[in-house]
Coordinates of C-alpha atoms in Angstrom, one line a residue:
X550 CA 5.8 -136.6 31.7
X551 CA 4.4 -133.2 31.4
X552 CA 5.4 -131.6 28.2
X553 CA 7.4 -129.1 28.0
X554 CA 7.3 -125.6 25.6
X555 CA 11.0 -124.4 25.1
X556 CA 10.0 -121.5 23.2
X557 CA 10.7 -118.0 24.1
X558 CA 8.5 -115.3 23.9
X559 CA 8.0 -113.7 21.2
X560 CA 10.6 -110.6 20.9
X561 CA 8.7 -107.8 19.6
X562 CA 10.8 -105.4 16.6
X563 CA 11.6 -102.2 17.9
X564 CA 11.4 -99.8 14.3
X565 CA 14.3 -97.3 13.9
X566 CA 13.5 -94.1 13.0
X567 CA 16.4 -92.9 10.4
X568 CA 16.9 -89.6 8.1
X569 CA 15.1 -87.2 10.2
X570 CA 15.5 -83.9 8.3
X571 CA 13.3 -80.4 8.8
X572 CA 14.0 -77.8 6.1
X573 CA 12.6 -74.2 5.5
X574 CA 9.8 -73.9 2.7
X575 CA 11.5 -71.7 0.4
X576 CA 8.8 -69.6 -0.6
X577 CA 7.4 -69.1 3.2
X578 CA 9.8 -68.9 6.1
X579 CA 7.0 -69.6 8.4
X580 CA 6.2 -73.3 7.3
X581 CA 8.7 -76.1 7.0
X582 CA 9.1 -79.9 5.9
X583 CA 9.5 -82.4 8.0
X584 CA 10.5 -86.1 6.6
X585 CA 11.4 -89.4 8.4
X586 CA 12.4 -93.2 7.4
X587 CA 10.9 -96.5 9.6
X588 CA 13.2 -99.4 8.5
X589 CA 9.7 -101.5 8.4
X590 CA 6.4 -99.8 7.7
X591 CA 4.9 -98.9 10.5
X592 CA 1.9 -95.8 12.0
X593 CA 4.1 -92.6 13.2
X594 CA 3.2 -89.0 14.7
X595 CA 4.8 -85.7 14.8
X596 CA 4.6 -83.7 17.9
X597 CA 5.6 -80.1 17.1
X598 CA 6.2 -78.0 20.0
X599 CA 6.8 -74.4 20.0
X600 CA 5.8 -73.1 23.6
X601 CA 2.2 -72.0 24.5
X602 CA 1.2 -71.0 21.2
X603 CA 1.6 -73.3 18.7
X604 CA 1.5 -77.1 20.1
X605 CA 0.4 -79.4 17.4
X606 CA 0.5 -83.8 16.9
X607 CA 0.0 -84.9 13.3
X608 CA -0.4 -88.3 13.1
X609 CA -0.9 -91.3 10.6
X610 CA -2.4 -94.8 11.7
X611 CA -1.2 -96.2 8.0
X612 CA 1.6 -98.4 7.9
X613 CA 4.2 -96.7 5.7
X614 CA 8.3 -96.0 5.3
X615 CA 8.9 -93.5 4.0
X616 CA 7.1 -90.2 6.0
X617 CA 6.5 -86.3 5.5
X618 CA 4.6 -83.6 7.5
X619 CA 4.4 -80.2 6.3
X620 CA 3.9 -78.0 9.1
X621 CA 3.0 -74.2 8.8
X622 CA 1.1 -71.4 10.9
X623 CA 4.5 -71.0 12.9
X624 CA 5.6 -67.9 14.0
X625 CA 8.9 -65.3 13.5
X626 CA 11.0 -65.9 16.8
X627 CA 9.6 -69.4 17.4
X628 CA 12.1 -72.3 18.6
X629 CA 10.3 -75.8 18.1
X630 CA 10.9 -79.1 19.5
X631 CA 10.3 -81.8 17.1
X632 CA 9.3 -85.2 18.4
X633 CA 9.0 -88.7 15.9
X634 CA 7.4 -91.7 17.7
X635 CA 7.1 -95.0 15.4
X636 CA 5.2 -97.5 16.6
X637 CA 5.1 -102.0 15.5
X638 CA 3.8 -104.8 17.2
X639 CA 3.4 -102.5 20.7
X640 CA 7.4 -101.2 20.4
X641 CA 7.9 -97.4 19.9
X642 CA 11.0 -95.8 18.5
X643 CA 11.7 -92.0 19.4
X644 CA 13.5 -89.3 17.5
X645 CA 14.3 -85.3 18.7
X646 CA 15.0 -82.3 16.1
X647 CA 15.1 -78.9 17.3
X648 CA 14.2 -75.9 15.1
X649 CA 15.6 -73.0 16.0
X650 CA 14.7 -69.2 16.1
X651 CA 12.4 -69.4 12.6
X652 CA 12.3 -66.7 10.5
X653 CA 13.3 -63.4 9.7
X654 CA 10.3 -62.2 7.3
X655 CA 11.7 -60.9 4.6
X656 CA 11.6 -57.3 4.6
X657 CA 9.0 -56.9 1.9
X658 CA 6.7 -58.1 4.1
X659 CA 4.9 -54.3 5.8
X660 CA 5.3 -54.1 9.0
X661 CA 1.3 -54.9 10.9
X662 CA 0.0 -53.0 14.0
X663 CA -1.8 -54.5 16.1
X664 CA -4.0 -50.9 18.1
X665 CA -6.3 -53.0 20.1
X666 CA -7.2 -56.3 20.8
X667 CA -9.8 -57.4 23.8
X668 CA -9.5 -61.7 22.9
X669 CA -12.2 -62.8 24.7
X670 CA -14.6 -61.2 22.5
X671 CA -12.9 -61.8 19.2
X672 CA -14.4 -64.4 17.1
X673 CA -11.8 -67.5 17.0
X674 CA -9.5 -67.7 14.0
X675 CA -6.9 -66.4 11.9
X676 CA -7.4 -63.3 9.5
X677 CA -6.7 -63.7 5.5
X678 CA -6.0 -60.3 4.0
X679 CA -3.8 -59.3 1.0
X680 CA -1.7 -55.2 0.8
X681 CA 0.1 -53.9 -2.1
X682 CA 1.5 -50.2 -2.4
X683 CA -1.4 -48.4 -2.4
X684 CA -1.4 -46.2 -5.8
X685 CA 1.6 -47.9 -7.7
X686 CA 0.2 -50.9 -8.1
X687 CA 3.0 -53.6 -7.6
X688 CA 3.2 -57.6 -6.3
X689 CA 0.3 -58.6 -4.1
X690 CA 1.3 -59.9 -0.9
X691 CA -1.1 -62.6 0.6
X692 CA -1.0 -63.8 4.0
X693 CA -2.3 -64.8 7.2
X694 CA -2.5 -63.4 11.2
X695 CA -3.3 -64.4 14.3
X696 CA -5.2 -62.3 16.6
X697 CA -2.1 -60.6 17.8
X698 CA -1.2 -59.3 14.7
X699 CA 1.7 -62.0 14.0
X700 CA 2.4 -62.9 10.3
X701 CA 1.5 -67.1 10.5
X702 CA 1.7 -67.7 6.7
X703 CA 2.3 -65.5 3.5
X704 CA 2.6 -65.6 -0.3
X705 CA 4.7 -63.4 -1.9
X706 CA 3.3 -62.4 -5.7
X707 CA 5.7 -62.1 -8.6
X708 CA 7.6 -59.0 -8.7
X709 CA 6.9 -59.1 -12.7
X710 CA 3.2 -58.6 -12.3
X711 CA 1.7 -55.4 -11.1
X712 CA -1.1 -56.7 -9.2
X713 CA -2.3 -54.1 -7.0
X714 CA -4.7 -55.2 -4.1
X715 CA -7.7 -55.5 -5.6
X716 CA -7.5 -59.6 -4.9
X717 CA -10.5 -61.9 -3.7
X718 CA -9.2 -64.4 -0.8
X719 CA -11.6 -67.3 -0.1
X720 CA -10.1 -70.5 2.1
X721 CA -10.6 -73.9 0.3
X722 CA -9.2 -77.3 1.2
X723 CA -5.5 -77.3 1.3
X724 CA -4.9 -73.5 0.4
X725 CA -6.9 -70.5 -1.0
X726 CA -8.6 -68.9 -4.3
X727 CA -7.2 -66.0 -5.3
X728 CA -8.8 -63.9 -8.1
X729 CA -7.7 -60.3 -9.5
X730 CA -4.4 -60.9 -8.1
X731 CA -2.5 -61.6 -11.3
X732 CA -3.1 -64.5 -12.4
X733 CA -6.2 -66.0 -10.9
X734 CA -5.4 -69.1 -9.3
X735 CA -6.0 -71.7 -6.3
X736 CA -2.7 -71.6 -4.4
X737 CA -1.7 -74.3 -2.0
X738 CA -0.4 -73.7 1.7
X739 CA 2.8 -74.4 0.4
X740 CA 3.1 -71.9 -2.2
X741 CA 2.6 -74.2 -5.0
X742 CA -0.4 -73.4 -7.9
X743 CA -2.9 -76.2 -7.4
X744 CA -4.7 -74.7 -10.5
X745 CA -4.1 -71.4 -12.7
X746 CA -7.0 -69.8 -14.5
X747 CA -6.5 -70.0 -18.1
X748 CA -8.5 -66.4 -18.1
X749 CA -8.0 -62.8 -16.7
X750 CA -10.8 -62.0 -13.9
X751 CA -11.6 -58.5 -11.8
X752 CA -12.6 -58.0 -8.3
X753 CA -14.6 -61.5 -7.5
X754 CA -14.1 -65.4 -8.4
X755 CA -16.3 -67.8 -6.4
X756 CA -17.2 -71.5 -6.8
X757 CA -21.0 -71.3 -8.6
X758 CA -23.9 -72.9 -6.4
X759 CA -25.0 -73.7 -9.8
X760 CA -23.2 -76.4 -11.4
X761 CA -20.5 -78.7 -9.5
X762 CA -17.1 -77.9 -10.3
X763 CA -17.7 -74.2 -12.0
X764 CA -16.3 -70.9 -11.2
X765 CA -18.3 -67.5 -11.7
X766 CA -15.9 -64.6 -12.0
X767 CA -16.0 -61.2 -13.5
X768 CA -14.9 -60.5 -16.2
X769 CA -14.9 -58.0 -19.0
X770 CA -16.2 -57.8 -22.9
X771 CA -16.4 -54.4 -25.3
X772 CA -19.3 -56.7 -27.4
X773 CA -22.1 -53.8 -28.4
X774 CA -21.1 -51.7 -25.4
X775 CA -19.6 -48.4 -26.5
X776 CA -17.7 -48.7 -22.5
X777 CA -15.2 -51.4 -21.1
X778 CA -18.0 -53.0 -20.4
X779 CA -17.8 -55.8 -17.2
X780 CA -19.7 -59.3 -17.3
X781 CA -20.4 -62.0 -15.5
X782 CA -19.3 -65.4 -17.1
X783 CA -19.8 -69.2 -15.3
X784 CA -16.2 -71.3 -16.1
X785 CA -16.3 -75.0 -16.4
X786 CA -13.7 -76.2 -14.9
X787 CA -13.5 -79.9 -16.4
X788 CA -14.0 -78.7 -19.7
X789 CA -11.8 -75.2 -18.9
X790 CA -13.9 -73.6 -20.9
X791 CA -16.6 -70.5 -20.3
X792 CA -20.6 -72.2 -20.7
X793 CA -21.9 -68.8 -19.9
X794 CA -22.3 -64.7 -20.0
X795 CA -23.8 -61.9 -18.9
X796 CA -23.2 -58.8 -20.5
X797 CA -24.8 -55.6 -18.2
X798 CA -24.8 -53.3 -21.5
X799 CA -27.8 -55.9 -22.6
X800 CA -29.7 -55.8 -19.7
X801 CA -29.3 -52.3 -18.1
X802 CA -28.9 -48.6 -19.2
X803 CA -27.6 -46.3 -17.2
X804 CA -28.5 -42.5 -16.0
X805 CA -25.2 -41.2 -17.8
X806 CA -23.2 -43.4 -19.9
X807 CA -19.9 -42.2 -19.1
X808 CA -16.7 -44.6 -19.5
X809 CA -16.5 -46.9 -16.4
X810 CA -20.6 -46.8 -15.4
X811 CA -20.6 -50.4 -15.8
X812 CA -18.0 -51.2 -13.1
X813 CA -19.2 -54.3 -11.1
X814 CA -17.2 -55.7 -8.1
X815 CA -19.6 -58.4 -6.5
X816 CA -21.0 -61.4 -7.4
X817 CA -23.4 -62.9 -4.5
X818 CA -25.3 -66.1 -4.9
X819 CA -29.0 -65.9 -3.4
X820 CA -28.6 -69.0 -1.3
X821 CA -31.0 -71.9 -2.5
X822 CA -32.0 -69.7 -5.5
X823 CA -31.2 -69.5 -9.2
X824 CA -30.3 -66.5 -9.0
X825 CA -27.2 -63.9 -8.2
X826 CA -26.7 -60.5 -6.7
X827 CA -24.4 -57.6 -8.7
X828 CA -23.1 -54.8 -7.0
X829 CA -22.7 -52.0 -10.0
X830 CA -20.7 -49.2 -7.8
X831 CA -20.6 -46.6 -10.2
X832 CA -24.4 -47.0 -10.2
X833 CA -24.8 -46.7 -6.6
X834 CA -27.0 -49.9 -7.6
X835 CA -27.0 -54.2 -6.6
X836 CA -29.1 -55.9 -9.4
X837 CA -30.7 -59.1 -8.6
X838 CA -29.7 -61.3 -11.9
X839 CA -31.6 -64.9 -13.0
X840 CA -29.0 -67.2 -13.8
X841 CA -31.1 -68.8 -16.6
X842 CA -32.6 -66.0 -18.6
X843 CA -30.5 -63.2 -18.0
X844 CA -33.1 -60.4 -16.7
X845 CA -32.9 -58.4 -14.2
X846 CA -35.6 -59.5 -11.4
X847 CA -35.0 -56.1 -9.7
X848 CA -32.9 -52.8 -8.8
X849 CA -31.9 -51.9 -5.7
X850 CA -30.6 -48.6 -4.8
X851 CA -30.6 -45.1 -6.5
X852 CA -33.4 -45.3 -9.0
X853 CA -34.0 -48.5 -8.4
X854 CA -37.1 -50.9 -7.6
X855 CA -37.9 -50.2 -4.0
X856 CA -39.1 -47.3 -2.0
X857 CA -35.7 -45.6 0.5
X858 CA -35.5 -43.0 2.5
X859 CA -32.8 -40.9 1.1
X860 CA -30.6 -41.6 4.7
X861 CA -30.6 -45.6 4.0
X862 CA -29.6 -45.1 0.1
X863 CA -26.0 -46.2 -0.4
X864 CA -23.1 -44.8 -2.3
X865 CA -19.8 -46.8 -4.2
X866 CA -20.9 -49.8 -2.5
X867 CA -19.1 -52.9 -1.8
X868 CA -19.1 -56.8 -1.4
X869 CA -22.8 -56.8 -0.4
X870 CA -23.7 -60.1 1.8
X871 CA -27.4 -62.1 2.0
X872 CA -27.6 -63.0 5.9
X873 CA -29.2 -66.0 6.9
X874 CA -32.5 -63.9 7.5
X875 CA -32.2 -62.1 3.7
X876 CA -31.1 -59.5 5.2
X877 CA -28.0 -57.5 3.1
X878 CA -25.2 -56.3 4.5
X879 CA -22.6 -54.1 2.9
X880 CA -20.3 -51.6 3.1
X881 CA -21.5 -47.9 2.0
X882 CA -17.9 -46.5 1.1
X883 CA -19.4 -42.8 0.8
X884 CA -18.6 -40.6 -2.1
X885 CA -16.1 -37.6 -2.2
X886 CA -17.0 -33.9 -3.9
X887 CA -14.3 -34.5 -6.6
X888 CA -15.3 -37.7 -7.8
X889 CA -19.0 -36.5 -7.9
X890 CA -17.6 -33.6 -9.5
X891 CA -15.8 -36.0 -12.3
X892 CA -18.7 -37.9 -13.3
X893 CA -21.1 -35.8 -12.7
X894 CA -23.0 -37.2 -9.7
X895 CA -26.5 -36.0 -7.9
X896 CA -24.9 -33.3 -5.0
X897 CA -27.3 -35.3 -2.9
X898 CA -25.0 -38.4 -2.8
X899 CA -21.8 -36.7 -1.8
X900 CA -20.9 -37.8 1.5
X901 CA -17.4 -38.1 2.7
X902 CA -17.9 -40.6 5.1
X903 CA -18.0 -44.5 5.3
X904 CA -20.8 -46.8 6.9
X905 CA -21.5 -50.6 7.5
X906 CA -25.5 -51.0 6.7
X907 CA -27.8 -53.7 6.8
X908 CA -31.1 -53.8 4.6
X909 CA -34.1 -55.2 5.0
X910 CA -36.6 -55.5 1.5
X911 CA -40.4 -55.9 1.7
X912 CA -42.2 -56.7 -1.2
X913 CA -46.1 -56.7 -2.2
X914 CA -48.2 -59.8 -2.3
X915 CA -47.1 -60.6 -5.9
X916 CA -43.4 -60.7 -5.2
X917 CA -43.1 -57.3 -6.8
X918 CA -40.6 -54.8 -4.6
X919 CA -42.2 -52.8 -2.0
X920 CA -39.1 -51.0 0.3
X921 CA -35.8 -51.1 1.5
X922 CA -34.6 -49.4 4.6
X923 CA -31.4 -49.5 7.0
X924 CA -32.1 -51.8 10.1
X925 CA -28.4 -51.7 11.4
X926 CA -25.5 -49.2 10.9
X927 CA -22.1 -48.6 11.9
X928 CA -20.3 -45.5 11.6
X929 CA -17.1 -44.0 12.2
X930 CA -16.9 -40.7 11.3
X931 CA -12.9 -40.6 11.4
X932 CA -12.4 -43.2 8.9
X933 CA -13.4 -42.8 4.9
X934 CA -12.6 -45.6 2.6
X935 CA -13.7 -44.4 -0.9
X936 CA -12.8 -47.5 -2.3
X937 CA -12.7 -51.0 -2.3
X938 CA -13.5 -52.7 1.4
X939 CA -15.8 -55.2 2.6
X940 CA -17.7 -56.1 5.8
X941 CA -18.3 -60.1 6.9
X942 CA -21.1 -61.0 9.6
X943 CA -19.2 -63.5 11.6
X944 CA -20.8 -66.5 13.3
X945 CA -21.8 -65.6 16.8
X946 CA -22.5 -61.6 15.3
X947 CA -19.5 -59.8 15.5
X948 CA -18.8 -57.8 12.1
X949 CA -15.0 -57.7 10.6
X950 CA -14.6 -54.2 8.4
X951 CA -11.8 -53.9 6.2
X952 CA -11.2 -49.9 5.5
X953 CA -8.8 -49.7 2.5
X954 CA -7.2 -46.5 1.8
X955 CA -6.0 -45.5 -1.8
X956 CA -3.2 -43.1 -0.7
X957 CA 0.7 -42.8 0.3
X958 CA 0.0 -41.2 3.7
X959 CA -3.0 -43.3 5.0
X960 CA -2.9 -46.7 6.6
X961 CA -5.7 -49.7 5.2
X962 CA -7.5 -50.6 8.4
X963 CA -9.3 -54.1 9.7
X964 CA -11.8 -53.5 12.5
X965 CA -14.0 -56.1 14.7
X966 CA -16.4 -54.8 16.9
X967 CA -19.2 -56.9 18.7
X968 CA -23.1 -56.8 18.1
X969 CA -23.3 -54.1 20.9
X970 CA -20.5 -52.1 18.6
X971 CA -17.7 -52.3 20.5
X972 CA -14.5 -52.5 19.2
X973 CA -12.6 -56.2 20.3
X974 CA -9.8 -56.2 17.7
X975 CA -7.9 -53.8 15.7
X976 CA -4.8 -54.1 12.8
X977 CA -3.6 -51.4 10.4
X978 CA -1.2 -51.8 7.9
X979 CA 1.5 -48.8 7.2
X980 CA 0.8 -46.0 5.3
X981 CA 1.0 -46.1 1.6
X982 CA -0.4 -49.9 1.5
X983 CA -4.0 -50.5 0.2
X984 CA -6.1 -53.7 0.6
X985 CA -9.4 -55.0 -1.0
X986 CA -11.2 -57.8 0.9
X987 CA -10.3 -60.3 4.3
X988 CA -12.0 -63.5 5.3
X989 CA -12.0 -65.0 8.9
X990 CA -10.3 -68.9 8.5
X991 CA -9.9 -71.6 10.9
X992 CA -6.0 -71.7 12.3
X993 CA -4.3 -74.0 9.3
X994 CA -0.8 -75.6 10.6
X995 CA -0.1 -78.1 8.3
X996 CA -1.0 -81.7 6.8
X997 CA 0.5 -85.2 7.0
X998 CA 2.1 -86.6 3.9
X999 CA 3.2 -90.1 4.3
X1000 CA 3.3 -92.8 2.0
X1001 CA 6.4 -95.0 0.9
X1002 CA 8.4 -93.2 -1.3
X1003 CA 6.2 -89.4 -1.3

């Protein structure tokens, strides 16, 4: 007789998904926490679903219990649809949430206009800017925006600390580096200090190509300088403690040593070189510095090192940029009659008006400098920023100009145009706000966080 097997297949366990809770960030409206239970450890995705613009799956192949997703880059207005699947041994579990009508901002958020956007030519991504008001100083207000103008994440600063604008915004993995904002810090997506800078920094803080895990930021010293004198110092991060700085009173003397002539808001890294680029915009100067010995390799700008025709020499510069082919870019802010008139400037460099330029240098066979001159330019004669702003060569060559006003009754300005110089995208804040610097980021909605019992 044939034997027979009694047993049954094998039933496979259906997990249960239990504890499904979303709750509101509470410092950022626009990103929320999402968190789940399996009964057995099992892989499980998130599908968020907001309508046509914001569709997102996160999703972990680890076996785990306990399960989180923080999910931001959502939008005021938005109504989501919040799908759990759990998966073991080929069963899957569903669950539904529904988030509902996120938001409001609050209301010391400004309020953005968008004046023109043309999205087919605009470089892909969202746009990192920071505003405060514009001559009292006050808490910085960070955030991010899509292409239409919408608020998709922000950081509110500490009322208590009067930060103005004048912040540096660079994206790093799992948030952004903020310097000059009071304090410097790296600040996670989620609002939380990753790391706070145990020292006080102005207008740039960067990693340093130079050593792994170091920070160059500037910084200031009164050391044998009879001004406030500005330097350049490289932070160690492991050790938190400062290894180097440069101090421009030792390596540079200006025409007229007024109070304030060593004001420095740059620091650019010659790629693959030991070596950094200053821009000194009281000057009207960048100064190529050697990271090991401290001298000045050359001077760039009035009375500088290279041969320019008086139309390509630049005035208040800011946040210079080496371009893949050397090439500088930066934006000429222009000077007014009464600031000339306070510190005592050449007539010839009064010019009320604000230009993007790009510079190419020559230099004679023995590397000493030959000429700089103006091989691109971007004017518009309606629009003077005589302080701060920056201009950023995006990948593909469209150019993103931020025009930062310093006044109650004028609006801080961020402009795209396209290499042929035509305008694809256009945001202004209100009037009274002021702004420093902006920086192009991939769209950022969120990480996965699971892990039994986090």
């Amino acid at each position: 007789m044939d034997s027979v097997d009694s047993r049954d297949d094998a039933v496979p366990v259906v997990p249960k998904i239990a504890k499904l809770i979303a709750y509101e960030n509470p410092a950022n409206v626009l990103s929320w926490f999402v968190e789940w239970e399996t009964d057995l450890p099992a892989p499980t995705w998130l599908q968020v679903d907001c309508g046509p613009d914001y569709q997102q799956l996160f999703r972990s192949e680890e076996a785990f219990t306990g399960h989180s997703v923080f999910v931001m880059g959502l939008f005021e207005g938005a109504s989501c649809v919040l799908e759990v699947r759990a998966e073991a041994g080929g069963a899957v579990a569903t669950e539904v949430l529904a988030i509902e009508d996120v938001g409001p901002l609050p209301d010391a958020l400004p309020a953005l206009e968008l004046t023109f956007l043309a999205e087919a030519g605009v470089f892909p991504g969202w746009t990192a800017w920071s505003l405060s008001d514009a001559k009292e100083g006050g808490p910085l207000r960070v955030f991010v925006v899509d292409p239409e103008g919408r608020y998709r994440w922000y950081f509110m600063g500490d009322d208590s600390v009067s930060a103005g604008a004048g912040a540096e915004i660079q994206a790093i993995n799992g948030g952004l580096l903020l310097a000059a904002g009071g304090p410097e810090m790296f600040l996670g997506w989620d609002g939380s200090p990753i790391w706070t800078a145990p020292f006080s920094a102005h207008h740039d803080m960067r990693f340093s190509p130079f050593h792994e895990n170091h920070l160059l930021y500037l910084g200031v010293s009164g050391k044998n300088c009879p001004t406030t004198e500005h330097t350049l110092e490289e932070f160690d991060m492991a050790a938190q403690e400062t290894i180097w700085e440069w101090r421009i009173c030792e390596h540079y003397t200006p025409p007229d040593p007024y109070d304030g002539w060593s004001h420095v808001n740059t620091i650019e890294p010659f790629p693959g070189e030991r070596a950094v680029l200053l821009s000194v915009r009281n000057q009207d100067v960048l100064l190529r510095v050697d990271r090991d010995t401290g001298e000045i390799d050359w001077i760039l700008g009035w009375g500088g090192d290279f041969a320019m025709a008086p139309e390509d020499r630049f005035v208040r510069q800011h946040a210079p940029e080496i371009l893949d082919n050397g090439e500088i870019l930066l934006f000429d802010n222009g000077l007014e009659q009464d600031e000339a008139n306070r510190k005592g400037d050449d007539p010839d460099k009064v010019r009320p008006v604000s230009r993007v330029i790009q510079l190419a240098l020559s230099f004679h066979e023995d590397g000493s400098p030959d000429a700089a001159e103006v091989t691109w330019e971007y004017l518009d004669p309606d629009l003077f920023a005589f302080a701060r702003s920056e201009a950023d060569r995006l990948p593909g060559g469209n150019t993103l100009i931020t025009y930062s006003q310093l006044a109650p009754d004028r609006a801080s300005w961020l402009r795209e145009i396209d290499p042929d110089q035509g305008t694809v995208w256009e945001l202004r804040s209100p009037p009274g706000w002021s702004t420093y610097r902006t920086e192009r980021i991939a769209p950022v909605f969120g990480e996965i966080r699971s892990g039994d019992g986090t």
